[in-house]
């Protein structure tokens, strides 16, 4: 999007040839296209920056090119690029700030007030961290103001800035619990740790971490008080800025910053920055008319100004005339009493037909921000064309950038795009048949997008399934899925989008499709427990299995649902009910494998409730059934849980023997290619960690030290800080008992180095152990708790 790379000679030669073939001077082409003569001359001489798609479209219109010639001119410009943009999503936190507007003007009083709050927060000058609520009508620049504050280089918040789109206007706004999980992930709390916490514990962890940050947190587009109240900090130096169309009057003790329209002076300043000071100063009266027609609303002003900035030979009086004459059929689109559609319509009127169609289709995209790939599917165009069209919309001010490599459509513009789609995608006579045809085209586009999203979700999720892995090569695939990390990035980045498509498939009764997607996500879901939507995914899949009258299929997804209820939502009773239902269905269907999994989940749930004897019975039965079904991966998973349960039930020798059986199964050559590497690694880690507690209980210090040495550092690498701390601590205890004092001291110090990560009780034990070691005594015996 403007890299400073010069246009290569072939583009310039082609542009000159086309101009001369139509017997146009540079000045005449400038008048016809709205592009300045100097810019055209620079392009022809190869001195210009690479033009945007919108510039090329304006030139094509000025040259009166047909579709083929227009495409040739566009292709020549593409050839000048330093390299095609990768379809690979750029690694970035879901809560990275979007890029702020480069030509932000005005709002100085509001910025001054917010800067003062940021200093108060950073200095700890107030009892509770300050909270600002920035409210105002749509398009008034609430998000831009918050981002401007957060990205200032002189910010007194060294830990950075984070933004959460609360999606307050969506049918399903982001819940406080989902926001907490996402922020904790952005702040370095591992997904596995989040999976073990209840909602209340996650919230407590959120406030603990937040209290140690000097940062700005923007809760953008909040829908109501209840959505953000749990997220307001109780202590520390975190400044929270909430943006909302509502005043959120129910929030107490917050600083309120109300945004309205810009002042006439600020509106003129925005025009000066975007259009150019010389042009505005030369026509002050016309500039005033433009700002009035835009209602002094920043979004409308920016759209109109961006349009004018690319047509330097147009006077502002001409711009004002176009704004005043624009068709008012969409006057219902307003921000309070401010009509903004005329500015949008003016920018749309000069878009190439393909870009205008893309703009209308963007209103069909579910979710918040988006990448180029789904838009290519929606418009049924190649990815490179979709990228060009999005750049043209970005240049016209009709689109915004979001996180790296992604875009976002302002909700006012989404409404406007939807209205234009409804009014323009049927025949000109406006007949009922025409409206039906337009609706059919929209439905076809949505269907095309839904199928692509779900196809891609299945391919990405199956990277984690033992029987699938890497998808077959496909040079036409729009996203990179060449390894598990790329697959995970796509699933996470497009979570809102493919989930919306999944819901749509369920609503259309596409039951086979629903269970296919849910099944493909099963192995991946363990890697994103904190997402917050797995319960819904498997509730819908279980319902689809029931609708298909397939007892085995329903049993499968009720087993997955049992996992989701407990691992993701801590709804124990519902989890037991789901697993019990799965057990009944699997028996009725004669499905040995799902029968085994139902026992496995029930063993896990009984273990969680400290009913260890019943848990052991379920686990043992599951292991027998997995063996009968020849499912080594299921056998390994349930056996790891069995070690813990047998230990708790006082059956130490059986626990050690179970660990030995696991290691034998892993070493069996018959299973070499049947156990995925990640399953193998996790099984070894889990089994040795569990059996180390048995050895510690039995004071078998050498066996304990051997097990703990072999897994030292592996929990650290996964971000499982509690387990990592216990490995170092327990290894230190065992080494002290074995008289290996230097290594024991090093392990105690490793725990102490985990300040802010290892639990306080683990660090306290390390302090005590180091003191005892210094006094020549080993640490006192203790009950080793997992």
XYZ file of C-alpha atoms in Angstrom:
786
model
C 0.000 0.000 0.000
C 2.483 2.535 -1.127
C 6.003 1.306 -0.506
C 7.973 3.949 -2.304
C 9.057 1.479 -4.974
C 9.116 3.139 -8.395
C 6.973 2.048 -11.303
C 8.927 0.056 -13.828
C 9.321 1.322 -17.376
C 6.753 -1.065 -18.984
C 3.914 0.499 -16.986
C 4.972 4.027 -17.831
C 5.399 3.167 -21.524
C 1.985 1.488 -21.626
C 0.299 4.484 -19.980
C 1.957 6.890 -22.443
C 1.015 4.670 -25.395
C -2.618 4.504 -24.309
C -2.775 8.272 -23.774
C -1.201 9.075 -27.110
C -3.407 6.562 -28.962
C -6.394 8.572 -27.757
C -4.699 11.828 -28.789
C -4.807 13.214 -25.265
C -2.284 15.570 -23.722
C -1.262 14.975 -20.115
C -3.402 17.967 -19.134
C -6.440 16.571 -20.961
C -6.024 13.173 -19.317
C -5.682 14.936 -15.961
C -8.990 16.740 -16.541
C -10.745 13.550 -17.645
C -9.418 11.345 -14.850
C -9.102 13.710 -11.907
C -5.428 12.709 -11.496
C -2.951 15.584 -11.454
C -0.875 16.186 -14.576
C 2.317 16.051 -12.542
C 1.378 12.619 -11.161
C 0.624 11.318 -14.651
C 3.923 12.658 -15.968
C 5.842 11.061 -13.099
C 4.163 7.727 -13.801
C 5.005 7.842 -17.471
C 8.662 8.654 -16.678
C 8.918 5.897 -14.059
C 9.495 8.377 -11.221
C 6.233 7.849 -9.391
C 5.403 5.779 -6.359
C 3.422 2.663 -7.223
C -0.172 3.834 -7.818
C -3.116 2.401 -5.956
C -5.790 0.502 -7.786
C -8.082 3.524 -7.474
C -5.590 5.706 -9.355
C -5.373 3.164 -12.159
C -9.156 2.958 -12.287
C -9.427 6.743 -12.559
C -6.869 6.710 -15.392
C -8.765 3.906 -17.139
C -11.966 5.909 -16.915
C -10.223 9.005 -18.236
C -8.787 6.975 -21.135
C -12.166 5.319 -21.741
C -10.565 1.885 -21.670
C -12.568 -1.260 -22.165
C -12.397 -4.063 -19.628
C -9.514 -5.845 -21.353
C -7.334 -2.744 -21.644
C -8.120 -1.756 -18.064
C -6.992 -5.216 -16.920
C -3.773 -4.878 -18.942
C -2.945 -1.541 -17.339
C -3.608 -3.010 -13.901
C -1.421 -6.037 -14.660
C 1.454 -3.772 -15.711
C 1.212 -1.913 -12.404
C 1.158 -5.199 -10.489
C 4.325 -6.302 -12.238
C 6.129 -3.380 -10.608
C 5.528 -4.746 -7.174
C 8.585 -5.939 -5.230
C 6.774 -9.230 -4.616
C 3.332 -10.648 -4.230
C 1.834 -10.311 -0.830
C 1.831 -13.583 1.023
C -1.506 -15.159 1.750
C 0.026 -16.218 5.049
C -1.496 -14.272 7.932
C 1.105 -12.222 9.759
C 1.748 -13.311 13.305
C 0.156 -10.724 15.561
C -1.759 -10.748 18.810
C -5.513 -10.620 18.474
C -5.279 -7.589 20.749
C -2.624 -5.647 18.866
C -3.600 -2.036 18.253
C -4.850 -1.296 14.741
C -2.828 1.276 12.867
C -3.993 4.751 13.818
C -4.861 7.366 11.228
C -1.723 9.144 10.103
C -3.393 12.527 9.722
C -5.251 12.750 13.029
C -6.311 16.310 13.812
C -8.367 18.041 16.466
C -9.711 16.647 19.743
C -6.902 18.373 21.622
C -8.976 19.042 24.734
C -10.043 15.413 24.890
C -6.498 14.176 24.267
C -5.182 16.429 27.031
C -7.702 14.996 29.458
C -6.847 11.413 28.514
C -3.093 12.074 28.716
C -3.576 13.349 32.254
C -5.388 10.133 33.139
C -2.569 8.085 31.604
C -0.043 9.923 33.790
C -2.209 9.390 36.877
C -2.358 5.684 36.116
C 1.366 5.337 35.403
C 2.349 7.222 38.547
C -0.120 5.394 40.766
C -1.434 8.772 41.833
C -4.957 7.510 42.496
C -6.351 4.792 44.778
C -7.956 2.852 41.920
C -6.679 2.991 38.336
C -8.575 5.548 36.244
C -11.140 4.560 33.654
C -12.232 6.779 30.777
C -15.478 6.313 28.852
C -15.294 7.902 25.401
C -18.811 8.139 23.985
C -20.296 9.673 20.880
C -22.274 9.028 17.709
C -21.065 6.584 15.048
C -18.295 7.986 12.915
C -17.227 10.574 15.508
C -13.751 9.079 15.872
C -13.977 7.352 19.269
C -11.677 4.493 18.320
C -9.264 6.806 16.493
C -8.979 8.973 19.616
C -8.322 5.978 21.888
C -5.736 4.534 19.510
C -4.081 7.950 19.140
C -3.616 8.091 22.898
C -2.346 4.521 23.111
C 0.225 4.809 20.322
C 1.801 8.138 21.337
C 5.580 7.702 21.621
C 5.619 9.789 24.790
C 3.094 7.551 26.506
C 3.943 6.979 30.194
C 2.823 3.353 29.836
C 5.958 1.279 29.036
C 4.128 -2.066 28.906
C 2.349 -1.057 25.741
C -1.258 -0.935 24.648
C -3.945 -3.505 23.922
C -7.315 -3.288 22.210
C -10.336 -5.567 22.518
C -13.235 -5.152 20.116
C -16.219 -5.778 22.381
C -18.507 -5.927 19.305
C -21.292 -4.263 21.257
C -23.530 -3.857 18.206
C -23.272 -7.486 17.078
C -26.016 -10.020 17.577
C -23.562 -11.855 19.853
C -21.359 -9.248 21.582
C -18.098 -10.360 23.126
C -18.650 -11.422 26.725
C -16.474 -10.235 29.579
C -15.343 -13.831 30.086
C -14.196 -14.111 26.458
C -12.377 -10.802 26.729
C -10.620 -11.972 29.904
C -9.442 -15.194 28.261
C -8.142 -13.369 25.202
C -6.295 -10.729 27.191
C -4.699 -13.268 29.505
C -3.410 -15.072 26.430
C -2.013 -11.801 25.065
C -0.373 -11.179 28.437
C 1.474 -14.506 28.394
C -0.827 -16.799 30.376
C -0.759 -20.191 28.671
C -3.875 -21.790 27.258
C -3.339 -24.913 29.338
C -3.283 -22.841 32.515
C -6.464 -21.068 31.469
C -8.103 -24.429 30.854
C -7.712 -25.391 34.510
C -9.265 -22.194 35.860
C -12.932 -21.506 36.457
C -14.456 -18.297 35.132
C -14.063 -16.732 38.577
C -10.438 -17.845 38.791
C -9.705 -16.471 35.325
C -11.162 -13.132 36.319
C -9.040 -13.117 39.484
C -5.967 -13.983 37.402
C -6.854 -11.165 35.004
C -6.929 -8.639 37.823
C -3.653 -10.002 39.251
C -1.866 -9.592 35.923
C -3.514 -6.241 35.187
C -2.369 -4.893 38.556
C 1.251 -5.399 37.481
C 0.966 -3.634 34.126
C 1.633 -0.027 33.199
C -0.291 -0.036 29.960
C -3.347 1.244 28.117
C -6.249 -1.124 27.527
C -8.881 -0.017 25.007
C -12.258 -1.746 25.328
C -13.641 -0.678 21.987
C -17.266 -0.544 20.894
C -18.829 -1.578 24.206
C -22.527 -2.318 24.135
C -23.384 -1.866 27.805
C -22.159 -1.554 31.360
C -22.398 -5.250 32.240
C -20.109 -6.131 29.335
C -17.170 -4.081 30.634
C -17.726 -3.696 34.387
C -15.875 -6.955 35.301
C -12.864 -5.773 33.263
C -12.306 -2.502 35.092
C -9.090 -2.747 37.161
C -9.209 -2.745 40.929
C -5.566 -1.911 41.575
C -2.372 -1.105 39.736
C -1.450 1.294 36.935
C -3.510 0.118 33.978
C -5.478 2.833 32.203
C -8.693 1.497 30.676
C -10.371 3.471 27.897
C -13.889 2.308 27.010
C -15.436 3.521 23.753
C -19.170 3.282 23.156
C -22.038 4.928 21.345
C -23.764 4.990 24.713
C -22.716 7.058 27.712
C -22.649 3.961 29.967
C -24.146 6.037 32.752
C -24.319 2.999 35.029
C -20.530 2.897 35.441
C -19.485 4.771 38.552
C -16.226 6.578 39.227
C -15.201 6.913 35.582
C -14.057 9.963 33.619
C -16.459 10.725 30.794
C -15.238 12.133 27.495
C -18.080 12.946 25.114
C -17.359 13.361 21.411
C -19.652 15.219 19.067
C -19.086 16.669 15.658
C -15.810 18.453 15.012
C -15.720 22.212 15.294
C -15.636 24.140 11.992
C -11.949 24.880 12.617
C -11.133 21.210 13.278
C -13.110 20.150 10.197
C -11.153 22.596 8.078
C -7.909 21.336 9.607
C -8.812 17.765 8.627
C -9.488 18.874 5.067
C -6.176 20.773 4.992
C -4.220 17.710 6.106
C -5.860 15.255 3.697
C -6.598 17.416 0.643
C -3.788 19.933 0.971
C -3.540 23.289 2.700
C -3.162 25.234 -0.536
C -6.387 23.953 -2.060
C -8.418 24.544 1.099
C -7.003 28.016 1.722
C -7.718 28.963 -1.890
C -11.426 28.147 -1.513
C -12.394 28.752 2.124
C -16.078 29.185 1.299
C -16.300 25.924 -0.610
C -14.354 24.171 2.158
C -16.941 25.374 4.661
C -19.737 23.987 2.484
C -17.985 20.598 2.237
C -17.587 20.371 6.009
C -21.225 21.372 6.534
C -22.481 18.784 4.045
C -20.429 16.148 5.883
C -22.013 17.208 9.168
C -18.538 17.874 10.631
C -18.437 14.118 11.238
C -14.845 12.793 11.039
C -15.728 9.604 9.168
C -17.748 11.419 6.487
C -15.135 14.169 6.197
C -12.329 11.677 5.789
C -14.193 9.739 3.098
C -14.922 12.909 1.103
C -11.419 14.311 1.641
C -9.729 11.093 0.538
C -11.805 11.166 -2.631
C -10.811 14.754 -3.344
C -7.135 14.148 -2.540
C -6.741 11.847 -5.559
C -8.327 14.385 -7.936
C -6.078 17.394 -7.591
C -7.542 19.203 -10.594
C -11.005 19.270 -9.032
C -11.989 22.412 -7.169
C -13.553 22.167 -3.743
C -16.554 23.971 -5.189
C -16.993 21.102 -7.613
C -16.682 18.640 -4.726
C -19.291 20.565 -2.729
C -21.649 20.506 -5.707
C -21.316 16.769 -6.062
C -21.998 16.275 -2.363
C -25.079 18.473 -2.495
C -26.510 16.793 -5.603
C -25.921 13.192 -4.590
C -28.988 10.937 -4.579
C -30.605 11.032 -1.105
C -32.357 7.682 -1.350
C -30.384 6.442 1.660
C -31.128 9.317 4.048
C -32.171 6.772 6.671
C -28.484 6.108 7.219
C -27.589 8.718 9.786
C -25.644 9.452 12.926
C -28.221 11.137 15.087
C -29.443 13.980 12.896
C -26.268 13.996 10.779
C -26.743 12.648 7.259
C -23.480 11.131 6.088
C -24.488 9.002 3.130
C -23.731 11.733 0.573
C -20.000 11.566 1.358
C -20.079 7.770 1.094
C -22.067 7.886 -2.133
C -19.632 10.323 -3.715
C -16.682 8.031 -3.051
C -18.610 5.012 -4.307
C -19.616 6.811 -7.482
C -16.025 6.918 -8.722
C -15.118 3.353 -7.874
C -14.498 0.911 -10.690
C -17.448 -1.479 -11.051
C -15.449 -4.361 -9.577
C -14.451 -2.313 -6.522
C -18.004 -1.052 -6.045
C -19.252 -4.631 -6.172
C -16.621 -5.703 -3.660
C -17.701 -2.881 -1.344
C -21.308 -4.037 -1.491
C -20.336 -7.671 -0.902
C -18.268 -6.806 2.174
C -21.555 -6.222 3.990
C -22.074 -10.002 3.839
C -18.868 -10.789 5.731
C -19.519 -12.071 9.254
C -17.328 -11.187 12.199
C -15.124 -8.145 12.767
C -11.880 -7.739 10.840
C -10.992 -9.860 7.837
C -8.174 -10.817 5.487
C -8.163 -10.720 1.704
C -8.805 -14.448 1.179
C -12.489 -14.581 2.233
C -13.215 -11.464 0.186
C -11.753 -13.176 -2.882
C -14.155 -16.066 -2.322
C -17.096 -13.766 -1.685
C -16.475 -11.804 -4.896
C -15.356 -14.908 -6.819
C -12.136 -13.258 -8.016
C -8.436 -14.229 -7.783
C -6.659 -13.314 -4.551
C -4.443 -10.704 -6.236
C -7.533 -8.992 -7.648
C -9.195 -9.026 -4.230
C -6.130 -7.401 -2.687
C -6.169 -4.688 -5.355
C -9.863 -4.028 -4.824
C -9.398 -3.778 -1.059
C -6.556 -1.312 -1.601
C -8.813 0.769 -3.820
C -11.459 0.832 -1.083
C -8.794 1.672 1.480
C -7.557 4.545 -0.663
C -11.113 5.824 -1.050
C -11.545 5.877 2.724
C -14.256 3.210 2.584
C -12.168 0.638 4.433
C -9.826 0.704 7.418
C -6.801 -1.336 8.338
C -6.981 -3.511 11.416
C -4.362 -5.876 12.757
C -1.451 -6.547 10.447
C -2.559 -7.746 7.042
C -6.260 -7.398 7.868
C -9.041 -4.932 7.173
C -12.128 -3.629 8.909
C -15.345 -2.031 7.672
C -16.790 0.683 9.886
C -20.275 -0.295 11.017
C -21.819 2.794 9.350
C -20.137 1.849 6.099
C -21.307 -1.745 6.546
C -24.882 -0.487 6.761
C -24.336 1.713 3.731
C -22.790 -1.157 1.746
C -25.717 -3.411 2.626
C -28.206 -0.773 1.526
C -26.415 -0.313 -1.798
C -26.257 -4.064 -2.279
C -30.008 -4.353 -1.801
C -30.734 -1.441 -4.114
C -28.170 -2.024 -6.876
C -27.767 -5.764 -7.316
C -31.101 -6.236 -9.083
C -32.182 -5.054 -12.555
C -32.667 -1.347 -13.112
C -36.464 -1.644 -13.364
C -36.650 -2.461 -9.656
C -39.138 -5.267 -10.306
C -39.948 -7.883 -7.725
C -38.241 -10.428 -9.952
C -35.167 -8.215 -10.004
C -35.112 -7.994 -6.236
C -35.385 -11.772 -6.060
C -32.499 -12.141 -8.513
C -30.358 -9.792 -6.418
C -31.180 -11.710 -3.267
C -30.314 -14.971 -4.996
C -26.914 -13.575 -5.975
C -26.301 -12.503 -2.388
C -27.320 -15.941 -1.145
C -25.011 -17.564 -3.691
C -22.105 -15.386 -2.528
C -22.809 -16.224 1.128
C -23.067 -19.912 0.284
C -19.790 -19.805 -1.633
C -18.097 -18.129 1.338
C -19.653 -20.519 3.852
C -18.443 -23.589 1.986
C -14.936 -22.183 1.564
C -14.656 -21.203 5.219
C -15.827 -24.604 6.422
C -13.671 -26.474 3.892
C -10.643 -24.517 5.103
C -11.583 -25.048 8.748
C -11.714 -28.795 8.162
C -8.321 -28.835 6.418
C -6.732 -26.688 9.139
C -8.240 -28.655 12.016
C -7.223 -32.009 10.532
C -3.573 -31.012 10.726
C -3.954 -32.113 14.366
C -5.752 -35.398 13.714
C -3.561 -38.518 13.807
C -5.081 -39.972 10.629
C -4.850 -36.810 8.501
C -2.087 -34.244 9.073
C -0.913 -32.136 6.155
C -3.624 -31.509 3.526
C -2.948 -32.454 -0.096
C -1.063 -29.896 -2.149
C -3.273 -27.339 -3.873
C -1.636 -24.429 -5.746
C -5.006 -22.665 -5.846
C -5.465 -22.647 -2.077
C -5.933 -19.088 -0.841
C -4.283 -19.531 2.556
C -1.058 -21.202 3.605
C -1.630 -24.481 5.492
C 1.801 -26.004 5.095
C 2.379 -26.786 8.762
C 0.491 -27.054 12.012
C 1.463 -23.552 13.110
C 0.012 -21.995 9.962
C -3.160 -24.028 10.431
C -3.505 -22.876 14.042
C -2.954 -19.249 13.075
C -5.706 -19.428 10.483
C -8.181 -21.099 12.870
C -7.546 -18.448 15.510
C -7.443 -15.430 13.207
C -10.625 -16.444 11.390
C -12.384 -17.855 14.456
C -15.277 -15.390 14.313
C -15.664 -15.890 10.583
C -15.690 -19.674 10.342
C -17.831 -19.913 13.490
C -20.428 -17.675 11.809
C -20.327 -19.967 8.777
C -20.700 -22.983 11.084
C -23.788 -21.430 12.693
C -25.192 -20.728 9.242
C -24.646 -24.349 8.197
C -26.513 -25.507 11.307
C -29.363 -23.109 10.570
C -29.579 -24.498 7.021
C -29.826 -28.055 8.357
C -26.450 -29.080 6.887
C -26.038 -31.739 9.565
C -23.255 -33.732 7.902
C -21.297 -30.537 7.387
C -21.716 -29.530 11.020
C -20.400 -32.822 12.375
C -17.538 -32.861 9.846
C -16.275 -29.466 11.034
C -16.707 -30.349 14.706
C -14.859 -33.638 14.229
C -11.998 -31.903 12.410
C -11.622 -29.429 15.278
C -11.592 -32.091 18.008
C -7.833 -32.580 18.266
C -7.098 -28.898 17.765
C -9.537 -27.759 20.473
C -7.127 -28.936 23.182
C -4.722 -26.252 21.955
C -7.242 -23.405 22.288
C -9.300 -24.279 25.328
C -9.790 -20.631 26.251
C -11.596 -19.735 23.011
C -15.019 -19.779 24.636
C -17.087 -21.349 21.837
C -16.332 -25.074 22.012
C -19.474 -25.794 24.034
C -21.571 -24.279 21.252
C -19.623 -26.155 18.565
C -20.251 -29.534 20.167
C -23.814 -28.805 21.269
C -24.626 -28.114 17.626
C -22.722 -31.207 16.489
C -24.512 -33.450 19.007
C -27.849 -32.019 17.847
C -26.838 -32.703 14.235
C -26.011 -36.313 15.100
C -29.430 -36.685 16.716
C -31.126 -35.116 13.673
C -29.362 -37.676 11.464
C -30.625 -40.449 13.774
C -27.074 -41.772 14.001
C -26.523 -42.978 17.567
C -22.774 -43.553 17.122
C -22.288 -40.092 15.660
C -24.317 -38.470 18.407
C -22.326 -40.430 21.010
C -19.090 -39.119 19.517
C -20.112 -35.508 19.824
C -21.715 -35.902 23.235
C -18.337 -37.206 24.383
C -16.680 -34.116 22.927
C -19.390 -32.026 24.554
C -18.582 -33.579 27.931
C -14.991 -32.410 27.451
C -16.117 -28.907 26.448
C -18.528 -28.534 29.365
C -15.791 -29.295 31.889
C -12.518 -28.193 30.256
C -13.891 -24.948 28.836
C -16.827 -23.991 31.053
C -16.380 -25.909 34.334
C -19.988 -27.153 34.130
C -19.398 -30.474 35.866
C -22.944 -31.813 36.165
C -23.708 -31.122 32.509
C -20.409 -32.756 31.538
C -21.311 -35.930 33.480
C -24.765 -35.929 31.893
C -23.271 -35.610 28.398
C -20.747 -38.430 28.982
C -23.425 -40.671 30.491
C -25.651 -40.037 27.484
C -22.709 -40.856 25.196
C -22.145 -44.109 27.078
C -25.786 -45.121 26.577
C -25.779 -44.196 22.877
C -22.466 -45.972 22.207
C -23.686 -49.176 23.831
C -26.879 -49.053 21.786
C -24.915 -48.514 18.575
C -22.295 -51.146 19.417
C -19.546 -48.570 18.994
C -16.635 -49.866 21.067
C -14.466 -46.807 20.551
C -17.057 -44.267 21.725
C -17.948 -46.637 24.555
C -14.291 -46.404 25.594
C -14.208 -42.618 25.312
C -17.356 -42.265 27.403
C -15.680 -44.248 30.200
C -12.544 -42.138 29.749
C -14.473 -38.878 30.157
C -16.413 -40.223 33.117
C -13.140 -41.288 34.758
C -11.768 -37.795 34.193
C -14.886 -36.190 35.635
C -14.997 -38.489 38.680
C -11.323 -37.724 39.251
C -12.160 -34.005 39.221
C -14.783 -34.660 41.884
C -12.258 -36.659 44.003
C -14.241 -39.870 43.576
C -11.021 -41.734 42.909
C -12.257 -45.278 43.272
C -15.029 -44.815 40.711
C -12.628 -42.843 38.486
C -10.181 -45.758 38.525
C -12.940 -48.191 37.533
C -13.934 -46.015 34.574
C -10.323 -45.601 33.465
C -9.558 -49.312 33.668
C -12.674 -50.151 31.659
C -11.738 -47.500 29.098
C -8.217 -48.933 28.750
C -9.668 -52.416 28.114
C -12.024 -51.085 25.445
C -9.318 -49.005 23.734
C -7.138 -52.108 23.587
C -10.026 -54.084 22.089
C -10.583 -51.335 19.519
C -6.830 -51.145 18.769
C -6.783 -47.394 19.486
C -3.338 -46.716 20.908
C -3.826 -42.940 21.191
C -6.941 -43.327 23.310
C -5.182 -45.958 25.409
C -2.254 -43.626 26.070
C -4.456 -40.705 27.038
C -6.578 -42.654 29.502
C -3.546 -44.414 30.970
C -1.911 -41.088 31.851
C -5.012 -40.152 33.821
C -4.995 -43.560 35.440
C -1.564 -42.958 37.028
C -2.888 -39.990 38.984
C -6.056 -41.791 40.035
C -4.263 -44.965 41.127
C -1.854 -42.882 43.160
C -4.747 -41.070 44.850
C -6.434 -44.390 45.584
C -3.280 -45.629 47.329
C -2.335 -48.100 44.591
C 1.228 -46.925 44.075
C 2.595 -50.076 42.459
C -0.275 -50.206 39.965
C 0.444 -46.568 39.094
C 4.123 -47.309 38.407
C 3.192 -50.364 36.320
C 0.758 -48.264 34.296
C 3.553 -45.795 33.519
C 5.697 -48.721 32.373
C 2.897 -49.946 30.113
C 2.696 -46.475 28.566
C 6.412 -46.420 27.824
C 6.214 -49.911 26.324
C 3.357 -48.836 24.034
C 5.328 -45.790 22.907
C 8.365 -47.951 22.139
C 6.397 -50.619 20.268
C 7.480 -50.512 16.587
C 3.910 -51.256 15.520
C 2.846 -47.848 16.832
C 5.718 -45.809 15.385
C 3.578 -44.182 12.683
C 0.271 -44.341 14.523
C 1.132 -41.894 17.291
C 1.545 -38.262 16.172
C 4.721 -36.556 17.433
C 2.794 -34.059 19.561
C 0.766 -36.876 21.166
C 3.943 -38.844 21.809
C 5.721 -35.876 23.405
C 2.752 -34.889 25.529
C 2.191 -38.478 26.682
C 5.784 -38.855 27.876
C 5.627 -35.516 29.674
C 2.274 -36.232 31.341
C 3.116 -39.798 32.351
C 6.527 -38.994 33.844
C 5.180 -35.965 35.687
C 2.363 -38.067 37.171
C 4.601 -40.985 38.153
C 7.173 -38.660 39.746
C 4.630 -37.957 42.503
C 4.332 -41.683 43.173
C 8.129 -41.958 43.552
C 8.204 -38.880 45.793
C 5.444 -40.287 48.008
C 7.371 -43.540 48.328
C 10.666 -41.675 48.971
C 12.238 -43.316 45.946
C 14.470 -40.306 45.380
C 16.586 -41.700 42.539
C 13.538 -42.728 40.489
C 11.902 -39.354 41.187
C 15.035 -37.448 40.159
C 15.407 -39.504 36.977
C 11.790 -38.828 35.934
C 11.962 -35.113 36.767
C 15.324 -34.554 35.084
C 13.950 -36.020 31.848
C 11.060 -33.514 31.690
C 12.819 -30.477 33.180
C 12.214 -27.388 31.035
C 9.388 -28.890 28.972
C 6.586 -27.314 30.969
C 8.456 -23.998 30.892
C 8.505 -24.099 27.100
C 4.731 -24.629 27.013
C 4.007 -21.784 29.417
C 2.697 -24.133 32.119
C 4.346 -22.229 34.912
C 2.744 -23.986 37.860
C 3.897 -27.427 36.685
C 7.278 -26.029 35.650
C 7.806 -24.628 39.133
C 6.869 -27.929 40.753
C 9.260 -29.890 38.535
C 12.157 -27.669 39.648
C 11.033 -27.714 43.296
C 10.476 -31.454 43.559
C 13.684 -32.229 41.696
C 15.495 -30.008 44.199
C 13.896 -31.907 47.119
C 14.917 -35.269 45.631
C 18.459 -34.116 44.883
C 18.850 -32.729 48.394
C 17.848 -36.118 49.796
C 20.406 -37.751 47.509
C 23.117 -35.389 48.746
C 23.540 -33.627 45.403
C 23.545 -30.218 47.082
C 24.868 -27.999 44.280
C 22.333 -29.211 41.727
C 19.556 -29.044 44.329
C 20.414 -25.399 45.089
C 20.347 -24.609 41.362
C 16.857 -26.075 41.078
C 15.594 -24.087 44.079
C 16.980 -20.928 42.490
C 15.263 -21.808 39.213
C 11.955 -21.669 41.084
C 12.812 -18.313 42.652
C 13.658 -16.950 39.212
C 10.054 -17.586 38.183
C 8.772 -14.536 40.021
C 5.320 -13.629 38.783
C 4.911 -17.062 37.156
C 5.286 -19.848 39.726
C 2.568 -19.889 42.437
C 3.444 -18.174 45.709
C 3.353 -21.410 47.751
C 5.803 -23.081 45.363
C 8.198 -20.143 45.652
C 7.814 -20.139 49.449
C 8.774 -23.829 49.541
C 11.809 -23.068 47.376
C 12.902 -20.293 49.787
C 12.533 -22.705 52.704
C 14.340 -25.509 50.890
C 17.269 -23.247 49.990
C 17.521 -22.096 53.608
C 17.509 -25.680 54.880
C 20.144 -26.599 52.326
C 22.347 -23.712 53.470
C 21.975 -24.987 57.040
C 23.131 -28.427 55.979
C 19.695 -30.032 56.169
C 17.485 -31.390 53.383
C 14.027 -29.897 52.996
C 11.456 -31.393 55.383
C 9.235 -34.130 54.019
C 5.930 -32.922 52.666
C 2.808 -34.178 50.935
C 3.468 -33.684 47.258
C 0.347 -32.257 45.614
C -0.221 -32.195 41.859
